[in-house]
Coordinates of C-alpha atoms in Angstrom, one line a residue:
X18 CA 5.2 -22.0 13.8
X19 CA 9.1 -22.8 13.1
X20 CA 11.0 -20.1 12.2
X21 CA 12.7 -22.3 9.0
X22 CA 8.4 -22.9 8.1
X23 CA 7.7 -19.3 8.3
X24 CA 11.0 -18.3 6.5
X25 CA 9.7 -20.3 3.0
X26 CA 5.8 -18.2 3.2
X27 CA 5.8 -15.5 0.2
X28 CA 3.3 -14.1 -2.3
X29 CA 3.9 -15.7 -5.6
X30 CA 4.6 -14.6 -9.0
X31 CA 1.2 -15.4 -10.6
X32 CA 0.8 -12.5 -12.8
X33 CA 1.7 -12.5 -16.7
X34 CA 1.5 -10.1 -19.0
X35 CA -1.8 -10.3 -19.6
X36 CA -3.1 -10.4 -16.0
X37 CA -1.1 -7.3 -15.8
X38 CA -2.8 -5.7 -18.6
X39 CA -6.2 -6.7 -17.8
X40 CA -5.0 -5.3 -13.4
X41 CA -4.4 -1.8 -15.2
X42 CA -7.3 -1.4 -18.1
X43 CA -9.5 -3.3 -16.0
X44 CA -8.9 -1.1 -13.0
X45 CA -9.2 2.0 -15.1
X46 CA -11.9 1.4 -17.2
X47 CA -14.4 1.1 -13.8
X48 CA -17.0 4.1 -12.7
X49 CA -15.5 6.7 -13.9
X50 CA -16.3 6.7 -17.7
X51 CA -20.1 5.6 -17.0
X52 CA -20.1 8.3 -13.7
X53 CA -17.3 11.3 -14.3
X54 CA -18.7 12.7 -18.1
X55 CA -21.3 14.6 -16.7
X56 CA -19.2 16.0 -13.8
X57 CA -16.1 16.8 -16.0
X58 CA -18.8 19.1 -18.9
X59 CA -20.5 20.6 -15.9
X60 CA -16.9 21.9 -14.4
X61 CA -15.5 23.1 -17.7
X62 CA -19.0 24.1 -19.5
X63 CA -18.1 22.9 -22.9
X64 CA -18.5 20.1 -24.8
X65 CA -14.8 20.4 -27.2
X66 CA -13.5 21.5 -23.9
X67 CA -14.4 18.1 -21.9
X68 CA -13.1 16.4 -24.8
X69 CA -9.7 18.2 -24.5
X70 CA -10.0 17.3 -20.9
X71 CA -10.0 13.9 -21.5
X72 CA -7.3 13.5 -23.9
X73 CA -4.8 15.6 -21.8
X74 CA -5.5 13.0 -18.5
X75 CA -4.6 10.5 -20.9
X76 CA -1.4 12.2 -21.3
X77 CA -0.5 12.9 -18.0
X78 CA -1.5 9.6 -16.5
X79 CA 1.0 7.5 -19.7
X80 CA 3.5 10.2 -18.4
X81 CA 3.0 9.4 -15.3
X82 CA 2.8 5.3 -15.7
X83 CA 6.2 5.7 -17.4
X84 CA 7.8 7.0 -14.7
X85 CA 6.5 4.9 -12.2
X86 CA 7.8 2.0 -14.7
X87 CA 11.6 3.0 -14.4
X88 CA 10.9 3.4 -10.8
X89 CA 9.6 -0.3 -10.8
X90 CA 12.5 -1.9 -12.3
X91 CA 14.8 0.1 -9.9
X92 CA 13.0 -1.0 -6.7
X93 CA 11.6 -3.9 -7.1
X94 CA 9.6 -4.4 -4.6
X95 CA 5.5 -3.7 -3.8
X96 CA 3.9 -1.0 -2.3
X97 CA 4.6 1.8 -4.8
X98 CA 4.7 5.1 -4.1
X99 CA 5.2 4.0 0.0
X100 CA 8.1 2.1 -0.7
X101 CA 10.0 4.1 -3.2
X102 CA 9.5 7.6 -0.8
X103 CA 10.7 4.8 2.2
X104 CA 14.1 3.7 0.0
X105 CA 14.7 7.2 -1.5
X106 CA 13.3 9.7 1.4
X107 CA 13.6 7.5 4.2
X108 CA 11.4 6.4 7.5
X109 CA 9.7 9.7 8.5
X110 CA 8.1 10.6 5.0
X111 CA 7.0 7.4 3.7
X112 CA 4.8 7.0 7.1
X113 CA 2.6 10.0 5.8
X114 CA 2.2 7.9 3.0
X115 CA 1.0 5.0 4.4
X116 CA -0.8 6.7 6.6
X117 CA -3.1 8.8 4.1
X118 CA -3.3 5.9 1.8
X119 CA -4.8 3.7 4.3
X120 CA -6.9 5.9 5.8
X121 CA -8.0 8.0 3.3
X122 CA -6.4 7.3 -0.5
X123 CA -7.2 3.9 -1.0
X124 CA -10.5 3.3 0.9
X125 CA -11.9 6.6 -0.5
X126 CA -11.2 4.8 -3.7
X127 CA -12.8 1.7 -3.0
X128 CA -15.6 3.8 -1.9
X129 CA -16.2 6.0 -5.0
X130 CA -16.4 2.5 -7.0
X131 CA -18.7 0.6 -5.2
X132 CA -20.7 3.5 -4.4
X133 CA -20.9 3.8 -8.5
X134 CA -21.5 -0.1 -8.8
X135 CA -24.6 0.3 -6.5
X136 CA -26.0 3.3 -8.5
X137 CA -26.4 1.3 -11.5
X138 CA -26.8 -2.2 -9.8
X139 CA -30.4 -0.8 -8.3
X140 CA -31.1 1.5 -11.5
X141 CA -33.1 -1.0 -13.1
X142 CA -35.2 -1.3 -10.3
X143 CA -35.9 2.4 -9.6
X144 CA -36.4 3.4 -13.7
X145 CA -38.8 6.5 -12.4
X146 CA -37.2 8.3 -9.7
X147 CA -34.1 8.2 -7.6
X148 CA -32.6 4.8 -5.6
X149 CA -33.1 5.2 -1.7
X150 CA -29.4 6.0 -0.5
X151 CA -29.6 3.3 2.0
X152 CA -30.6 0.6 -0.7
X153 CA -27.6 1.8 -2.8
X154 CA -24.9 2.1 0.1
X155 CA -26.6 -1.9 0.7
X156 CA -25.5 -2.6 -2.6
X157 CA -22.0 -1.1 -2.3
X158 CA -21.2 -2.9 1.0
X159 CA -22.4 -6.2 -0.6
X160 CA -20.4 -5.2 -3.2
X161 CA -17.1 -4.5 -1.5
X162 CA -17.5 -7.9 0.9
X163 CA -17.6 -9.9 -2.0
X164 CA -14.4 -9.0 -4.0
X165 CA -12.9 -8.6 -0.7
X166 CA -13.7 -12.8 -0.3
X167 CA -12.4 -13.4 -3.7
X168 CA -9.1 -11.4 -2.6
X169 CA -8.8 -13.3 0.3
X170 CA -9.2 -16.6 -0.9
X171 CA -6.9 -16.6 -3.7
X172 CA -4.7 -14.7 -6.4
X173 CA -5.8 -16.3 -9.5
X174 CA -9.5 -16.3 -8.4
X175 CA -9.2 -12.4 -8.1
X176 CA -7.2 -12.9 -11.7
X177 CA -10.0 -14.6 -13.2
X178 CA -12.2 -11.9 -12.3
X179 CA -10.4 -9.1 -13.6
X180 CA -9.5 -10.6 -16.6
X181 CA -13.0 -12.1 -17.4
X182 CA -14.9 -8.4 -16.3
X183 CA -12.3 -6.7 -18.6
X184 CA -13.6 -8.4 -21.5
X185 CA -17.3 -7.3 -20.3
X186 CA -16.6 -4.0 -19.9
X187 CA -14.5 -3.3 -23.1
X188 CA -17.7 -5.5 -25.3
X189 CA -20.1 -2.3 -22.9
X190 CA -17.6 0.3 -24.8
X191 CA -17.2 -1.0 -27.7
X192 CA -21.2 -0.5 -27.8
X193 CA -21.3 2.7 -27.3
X194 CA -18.4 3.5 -29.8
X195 CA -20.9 2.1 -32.4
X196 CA -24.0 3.5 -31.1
X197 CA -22.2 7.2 -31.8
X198 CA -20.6 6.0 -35.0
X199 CA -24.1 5.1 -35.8
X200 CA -25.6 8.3 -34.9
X201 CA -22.9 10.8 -36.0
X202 CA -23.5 9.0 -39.7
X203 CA -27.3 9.9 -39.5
X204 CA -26.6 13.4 -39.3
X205 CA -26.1 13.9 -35.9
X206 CA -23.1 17.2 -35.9
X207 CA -24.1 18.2 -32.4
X208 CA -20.5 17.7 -31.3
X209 CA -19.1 19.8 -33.8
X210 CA -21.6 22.9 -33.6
X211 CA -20.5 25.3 -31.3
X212 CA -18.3 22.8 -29.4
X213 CA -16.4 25.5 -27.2
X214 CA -19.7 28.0 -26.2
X215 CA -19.6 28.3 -22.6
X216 CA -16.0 27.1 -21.7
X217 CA -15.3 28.0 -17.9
X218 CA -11.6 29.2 -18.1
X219 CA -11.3 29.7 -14.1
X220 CA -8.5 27.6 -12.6
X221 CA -10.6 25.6 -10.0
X222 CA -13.1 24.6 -12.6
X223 CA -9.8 23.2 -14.9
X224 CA -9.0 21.5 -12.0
X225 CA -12.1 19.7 -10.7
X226 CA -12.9 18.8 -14.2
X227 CA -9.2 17.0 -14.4
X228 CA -9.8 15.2 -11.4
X229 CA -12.8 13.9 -12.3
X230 CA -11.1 12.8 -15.8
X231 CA -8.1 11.8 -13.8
X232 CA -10.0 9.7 -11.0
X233 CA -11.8 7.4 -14.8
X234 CA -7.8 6.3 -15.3
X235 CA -7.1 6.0 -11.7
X236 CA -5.4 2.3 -11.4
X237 CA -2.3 3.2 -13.9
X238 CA -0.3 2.8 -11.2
X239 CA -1.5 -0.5 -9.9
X240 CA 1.1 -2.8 -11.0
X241 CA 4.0 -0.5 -9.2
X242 CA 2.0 -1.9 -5.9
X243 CA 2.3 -5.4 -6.7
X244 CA 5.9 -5.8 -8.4
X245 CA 6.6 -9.2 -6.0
X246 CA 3.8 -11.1 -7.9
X247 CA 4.4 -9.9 -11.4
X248 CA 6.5 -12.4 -13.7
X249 CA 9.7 -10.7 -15.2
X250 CA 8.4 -7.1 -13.9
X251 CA 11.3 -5.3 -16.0
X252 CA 9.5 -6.3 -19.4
X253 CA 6.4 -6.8 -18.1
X254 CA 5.9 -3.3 -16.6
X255 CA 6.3 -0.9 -18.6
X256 CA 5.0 -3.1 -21.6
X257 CA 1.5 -3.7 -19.4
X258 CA 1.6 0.0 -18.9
X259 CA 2.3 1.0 -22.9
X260 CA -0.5 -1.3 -23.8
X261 CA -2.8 -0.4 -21.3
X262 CA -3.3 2.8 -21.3
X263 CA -3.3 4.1 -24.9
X264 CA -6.1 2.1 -25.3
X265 CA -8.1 3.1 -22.7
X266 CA -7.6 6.8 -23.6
X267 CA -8.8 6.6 -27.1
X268 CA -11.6 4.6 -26.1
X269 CA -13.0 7.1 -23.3
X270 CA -12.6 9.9 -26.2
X271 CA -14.4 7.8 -28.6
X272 CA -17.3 6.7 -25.8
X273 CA -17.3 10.6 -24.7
X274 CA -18.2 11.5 -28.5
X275 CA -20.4 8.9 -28.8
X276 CA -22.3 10.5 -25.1
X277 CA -22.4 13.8 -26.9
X278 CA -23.6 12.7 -30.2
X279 CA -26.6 11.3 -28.2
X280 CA -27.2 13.8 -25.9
X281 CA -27.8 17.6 -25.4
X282 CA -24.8 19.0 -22.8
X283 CA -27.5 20.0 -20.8
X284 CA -29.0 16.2 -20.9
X285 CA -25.7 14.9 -20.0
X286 CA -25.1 17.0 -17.5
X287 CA -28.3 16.6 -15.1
X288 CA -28.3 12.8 -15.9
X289 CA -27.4 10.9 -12.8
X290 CA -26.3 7.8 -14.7
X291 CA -25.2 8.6 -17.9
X292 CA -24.6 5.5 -19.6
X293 CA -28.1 4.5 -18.6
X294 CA -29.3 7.4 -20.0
X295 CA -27.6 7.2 -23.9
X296 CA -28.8 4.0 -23.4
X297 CA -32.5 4.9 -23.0
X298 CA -31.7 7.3 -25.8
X299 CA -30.1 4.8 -28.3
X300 CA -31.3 1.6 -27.5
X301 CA -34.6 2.3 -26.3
X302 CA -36.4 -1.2 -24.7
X303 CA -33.0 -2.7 -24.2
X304 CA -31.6 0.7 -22.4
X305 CA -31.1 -1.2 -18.9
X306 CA -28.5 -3.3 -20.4
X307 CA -25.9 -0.6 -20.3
X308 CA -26.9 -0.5 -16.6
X309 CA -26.2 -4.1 -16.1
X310 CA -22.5 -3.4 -18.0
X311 CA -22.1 0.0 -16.3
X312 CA -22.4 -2.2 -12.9
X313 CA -20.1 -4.9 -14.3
X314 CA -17.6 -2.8 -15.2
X315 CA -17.2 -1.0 -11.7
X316 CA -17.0 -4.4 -10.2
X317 CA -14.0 -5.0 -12.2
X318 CA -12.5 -1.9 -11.4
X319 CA -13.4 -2.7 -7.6
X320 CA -11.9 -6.0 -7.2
X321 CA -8.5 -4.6 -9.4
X322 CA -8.7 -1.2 -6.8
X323 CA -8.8 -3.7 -3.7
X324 CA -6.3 -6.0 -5.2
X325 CA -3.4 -3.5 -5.4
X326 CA -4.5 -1.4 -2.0
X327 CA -4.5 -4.6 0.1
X328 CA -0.6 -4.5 -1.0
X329 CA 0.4 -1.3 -0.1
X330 CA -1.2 -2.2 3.3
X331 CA 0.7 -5.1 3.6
X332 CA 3.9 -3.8 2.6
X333 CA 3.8 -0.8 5.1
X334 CA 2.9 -3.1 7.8
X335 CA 6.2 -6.0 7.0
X336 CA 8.3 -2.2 7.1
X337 CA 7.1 -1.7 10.3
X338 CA 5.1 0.8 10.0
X339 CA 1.6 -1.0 10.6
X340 CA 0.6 -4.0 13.6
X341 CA 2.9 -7.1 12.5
X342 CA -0.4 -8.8 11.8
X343 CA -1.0 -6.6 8.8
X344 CA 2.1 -8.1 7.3
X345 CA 0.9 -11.7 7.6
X346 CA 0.0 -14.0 4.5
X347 CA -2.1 -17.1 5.1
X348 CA -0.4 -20.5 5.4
X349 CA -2.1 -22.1 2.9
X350 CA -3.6 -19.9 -0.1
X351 CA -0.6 -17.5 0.2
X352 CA -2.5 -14.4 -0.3
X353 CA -2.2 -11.3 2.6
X354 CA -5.3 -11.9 4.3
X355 CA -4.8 -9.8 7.4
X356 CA -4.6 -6.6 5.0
X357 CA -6.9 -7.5 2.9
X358 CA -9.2 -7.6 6.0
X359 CA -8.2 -4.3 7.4
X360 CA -8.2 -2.9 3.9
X361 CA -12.2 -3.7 3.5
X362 CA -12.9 -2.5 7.4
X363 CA -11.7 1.1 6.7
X364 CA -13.7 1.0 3.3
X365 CA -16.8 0.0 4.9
X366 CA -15.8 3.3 7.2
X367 CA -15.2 5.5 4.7
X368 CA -18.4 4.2 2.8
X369 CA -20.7 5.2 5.4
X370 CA -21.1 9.4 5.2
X371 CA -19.4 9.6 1.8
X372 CA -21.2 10.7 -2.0
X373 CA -19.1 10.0 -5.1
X374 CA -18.8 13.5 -6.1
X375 CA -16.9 14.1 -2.7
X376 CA -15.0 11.4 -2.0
X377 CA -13.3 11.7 -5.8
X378 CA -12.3 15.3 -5.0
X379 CA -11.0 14.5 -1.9
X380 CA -9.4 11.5 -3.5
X381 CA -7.4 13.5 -6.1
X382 CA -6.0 16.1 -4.1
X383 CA -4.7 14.0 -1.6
X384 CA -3.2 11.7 -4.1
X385 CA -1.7 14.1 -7.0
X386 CA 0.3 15.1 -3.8
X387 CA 2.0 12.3 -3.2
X388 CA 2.3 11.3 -7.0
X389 CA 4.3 14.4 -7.0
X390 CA 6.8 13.3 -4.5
X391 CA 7.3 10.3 -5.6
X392 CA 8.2 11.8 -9.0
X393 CA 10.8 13.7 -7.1
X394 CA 12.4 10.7 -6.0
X395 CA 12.6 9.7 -9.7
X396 CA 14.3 12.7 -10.4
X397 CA 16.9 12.7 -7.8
X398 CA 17.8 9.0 -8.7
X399 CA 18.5 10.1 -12.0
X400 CA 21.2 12.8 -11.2
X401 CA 22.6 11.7 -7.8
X402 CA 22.5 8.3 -8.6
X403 CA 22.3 7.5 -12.4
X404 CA 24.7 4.2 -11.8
X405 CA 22.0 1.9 -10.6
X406 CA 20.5 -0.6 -12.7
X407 CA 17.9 0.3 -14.6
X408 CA 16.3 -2.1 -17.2
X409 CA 13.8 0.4 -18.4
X410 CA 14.3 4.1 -18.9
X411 CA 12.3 7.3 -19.3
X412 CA 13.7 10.5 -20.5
X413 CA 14.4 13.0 -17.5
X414 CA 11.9 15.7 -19.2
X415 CA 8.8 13.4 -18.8
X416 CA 9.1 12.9 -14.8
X417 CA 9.3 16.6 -14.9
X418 CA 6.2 17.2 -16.7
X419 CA 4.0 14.8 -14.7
X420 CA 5.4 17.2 -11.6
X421 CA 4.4 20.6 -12.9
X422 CA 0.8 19.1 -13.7
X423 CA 0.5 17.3 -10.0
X424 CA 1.9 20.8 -8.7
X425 CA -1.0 22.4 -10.5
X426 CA -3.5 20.1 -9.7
X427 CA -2.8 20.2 -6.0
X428 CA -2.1 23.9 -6.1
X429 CA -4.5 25.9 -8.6
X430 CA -8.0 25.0 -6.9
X431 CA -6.4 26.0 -2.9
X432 CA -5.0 29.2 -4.9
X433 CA -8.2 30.2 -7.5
X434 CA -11.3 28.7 -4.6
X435 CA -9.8 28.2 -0.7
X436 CA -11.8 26.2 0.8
X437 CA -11.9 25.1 4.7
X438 CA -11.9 21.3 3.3
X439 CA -8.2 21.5 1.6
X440 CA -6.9 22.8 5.2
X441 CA -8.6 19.9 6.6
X442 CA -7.0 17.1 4.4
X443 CA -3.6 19.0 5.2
X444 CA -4.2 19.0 8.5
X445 CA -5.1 15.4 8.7
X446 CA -2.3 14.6 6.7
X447 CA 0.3 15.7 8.9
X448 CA -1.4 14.5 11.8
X449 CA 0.2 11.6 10.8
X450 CA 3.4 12.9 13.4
X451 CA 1.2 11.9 16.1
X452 CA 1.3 8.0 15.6
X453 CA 5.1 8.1 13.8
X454 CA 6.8 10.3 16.8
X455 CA 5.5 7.6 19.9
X456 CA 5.0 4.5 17.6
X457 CA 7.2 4.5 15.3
X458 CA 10.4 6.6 16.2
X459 CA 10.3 5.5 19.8
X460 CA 8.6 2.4 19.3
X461 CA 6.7 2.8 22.6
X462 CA 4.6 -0.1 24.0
X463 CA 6.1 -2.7 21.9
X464 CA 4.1 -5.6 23.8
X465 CA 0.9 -3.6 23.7
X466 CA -0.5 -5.5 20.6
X467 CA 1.7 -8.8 21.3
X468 CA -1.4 -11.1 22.6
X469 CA -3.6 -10.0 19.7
X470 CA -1.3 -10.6 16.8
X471 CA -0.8 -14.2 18.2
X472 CA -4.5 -14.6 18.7
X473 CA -5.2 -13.3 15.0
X474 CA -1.9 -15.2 13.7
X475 CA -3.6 -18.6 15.1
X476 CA -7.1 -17.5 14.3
X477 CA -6.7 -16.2 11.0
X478 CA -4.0 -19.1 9.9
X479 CA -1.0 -16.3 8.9
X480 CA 2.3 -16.1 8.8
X481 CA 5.1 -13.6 8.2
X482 CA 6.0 -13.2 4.4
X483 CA 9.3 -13.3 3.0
X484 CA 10.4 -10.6 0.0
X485 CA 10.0 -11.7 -3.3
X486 CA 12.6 -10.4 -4.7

């Protein structure tokens, strides 16, 4: 292809304000409200507590979408926090993120959610006992290939999807907000009695409780990944982000009081599909319809989770820190295809021995640690370098804040419960040096991959992409 053809190829700008609200709510509001409730009472033991919980990842996750919003407007570019550790910290560092975010962050991710699709896809279908694992990890492969061909095939398709299963899943809330409004005015004071009894104060329960809170609003940093396709990103950034999020905290609150108000802590807790189970509570015959919107809703959440981690794949690779194929964007439909592709291989991999409980743990610790640095970056830009442009700013004290609770998060559960696994994500972390130090640094066997990237370009229709800047 002519180097003048290839020079025009670049992702366009197709998404407005209200695709970029519907990329953040509708990638938050997913599994984890319909999946995480049980987990989060069952690590901190209390029912006021859990509700405590809940409000506070709120907080931390509009402090933290804030930041990432001034960050946004001063690199504007994709890949989030890959690219701004690459502009602020510089080659070595930003490969560890690309390299646990490929491998681990964003696949685990994909994982949990269509892992949590499948469970209440098949629930109707297995009313009386368990699903067989292997029909339900069917169901989440299925699952994963078919947002992946919407992805693939176009921008506003995958669009059209979120914006469409956003609408779905907030109509599934908004039912449940009624259905305790309902209840609570019957009588029902369950929530209120005795709301703190049992509270488990030790600092690895806190923090396994927040990350299972935490992983329900994962997807508020989404749009930071895909700044090159958002229309006027300095306005529509942080205004996506100050919409998006406020409302999806006080509708988790309102839907965890309504959970409560139905059932018993103990009822919650052993339930394996909770919404399915207020639902058998509260709607009686018509209690496999929350199923159905349970299962919508993570699909949502799946297709906005693959949207954004096909980007930062894409980005890393056009830095040079992936194959050159990975930085490739089809001819025709202009979306990264190559990535996209690679993306939903390592998913299917990560699928295969992983549990949701797991993966979300795993998920968290890995990425609160790199949230963290990224934050630091922030920081540093503001004193050694407050001249830049900055379109949107945050005050210096909230960056800060979101840093002490990532520090704790990443830090209290190693510290109050070592485990073997935390020395094993380290570990695999910083294995990392052994591809960067040959690969990247040295660039050895530059030609080693040559005849496959020009077999894939031809095969696959790609071509390299351009900035959009």
């Amino acid at each position: 292809m002519a180097e003048t053809e290839t020079e025009r190829i670049q992702l366009k700008r197709e998404l407005g304000l209200v695709s970029a609200v519907s990329l953040v709510a509708g990638t938050m509001i997913g599994s984890g409200i319909f999946m995480s409730p049980q987990f989060v009472l069952s690590y901190i033991g209390s029912p006021g507590a859990s509700l405590i919980i809940w409000a506070l990842s709120g907080l931390v996750v509009m402090l933290g979408a804030l930041s990432y919003a001034e960050l946004g407007t001063i690199i504007k570019e994709s890949g989030g926090d890959f690219i701004y550790i690459l502009r602020i910290y510089g080659q070595f560092p930003a490969f560890f993120v690309a390299f646990t975010f490929l491998l681990v962050v964003k696949p685990a991710s994909i994982a949990a959610i269509s892992l949590s699709f499948a469970e209440y896809a098949v629930a109707p279908f297995y009313q009386d006992c368990s699903p067989p694992q292997l029909i339900v990890k069917c169901a989440a492969v299925a699952a994963i290939m078919v947002v992946a061909m919407a992805n693939i095939l176009n921008v506003r398709l995958a669009m059209r999807i979120q914006v469409v299963f956003l609408v779905a899943k907030l109509f599934a809330l908004t039912v449940i907000v009624i259905g305790g409004i309902v209840i609570i005015a019957q009588g029902n004071v369950a929530v209120q009695q005795n709301g703190f009894d049992g509270t488990n104060l030790g600092l690895s329960s806190i923090v396994m409780a927040f990350y299972q809170g935490l992983w329900s609003f994962a997807g508020w940093y989404n749009l930071n990944y895909v700044t090159e396709e958002l229309k006027r990103p300095e306005v529509n950034l942080p205004r996506a982000v100050i919409i998006a999020i406020p409302m999806v905290t006080i509708l988790y609150l309102l839907v965890n009081v309504s959970y409560l108000a139905a059932m018993t802590p103990r009822e919650l807790m052993s339930s394996n599909a909770v919404a399915v189970t207020w639902g058998n509570k509260v709607l009686g015959s018509w209690g496999w319809v929350m199923s159905i919107a349970a299962a919508l809703s993570a699909f949502g959440s799946l297709n906005g989770t693959f949207f954004s981690g096909g980007r930062v794949c894409f980005v890393a690779a056009r830095e040079g820190h992936m194959p050159d194929i990975l930085s490739m964007a089809h001819v025709n439909r202009l979306t990264p295809s190559p990535a996209l592709i690679f993306t939903t291989a390592i998913s299917l991999l990560v699928l295969i021995p992983g549990d949701f409980q797991s993966i979300v743990n795993f998920f968290s610790f890995t990425a609160w640690f790199f949230y963290a640095i990224t934050l630091s970056g922030l920081l540093y830009l503001k004193i050694k370098k407050p001249e830049l442009p900055r379109p949107y700013r945050v005050p210096i004290v909230i960056p800060i804040l979101v840093i002490i609770a990532a520090i704790f998060l990443v830090l209290a559960p190693i510290i109050d419960n070592p485990a073997i696994e935390y020395l094993y994500v380290t570990l695999f972390i910083f294995s990392g040096v052994l591809f960067y130090v040959p690969f990247i640094h040295f660039k050895l066997c530059p030609g080693l991959l040559e005849k496959v990237t020009v077999f894939l370009q031809l095969f696959l229709e790609v071509a390299p992409a351009d900035k959009n800047l």
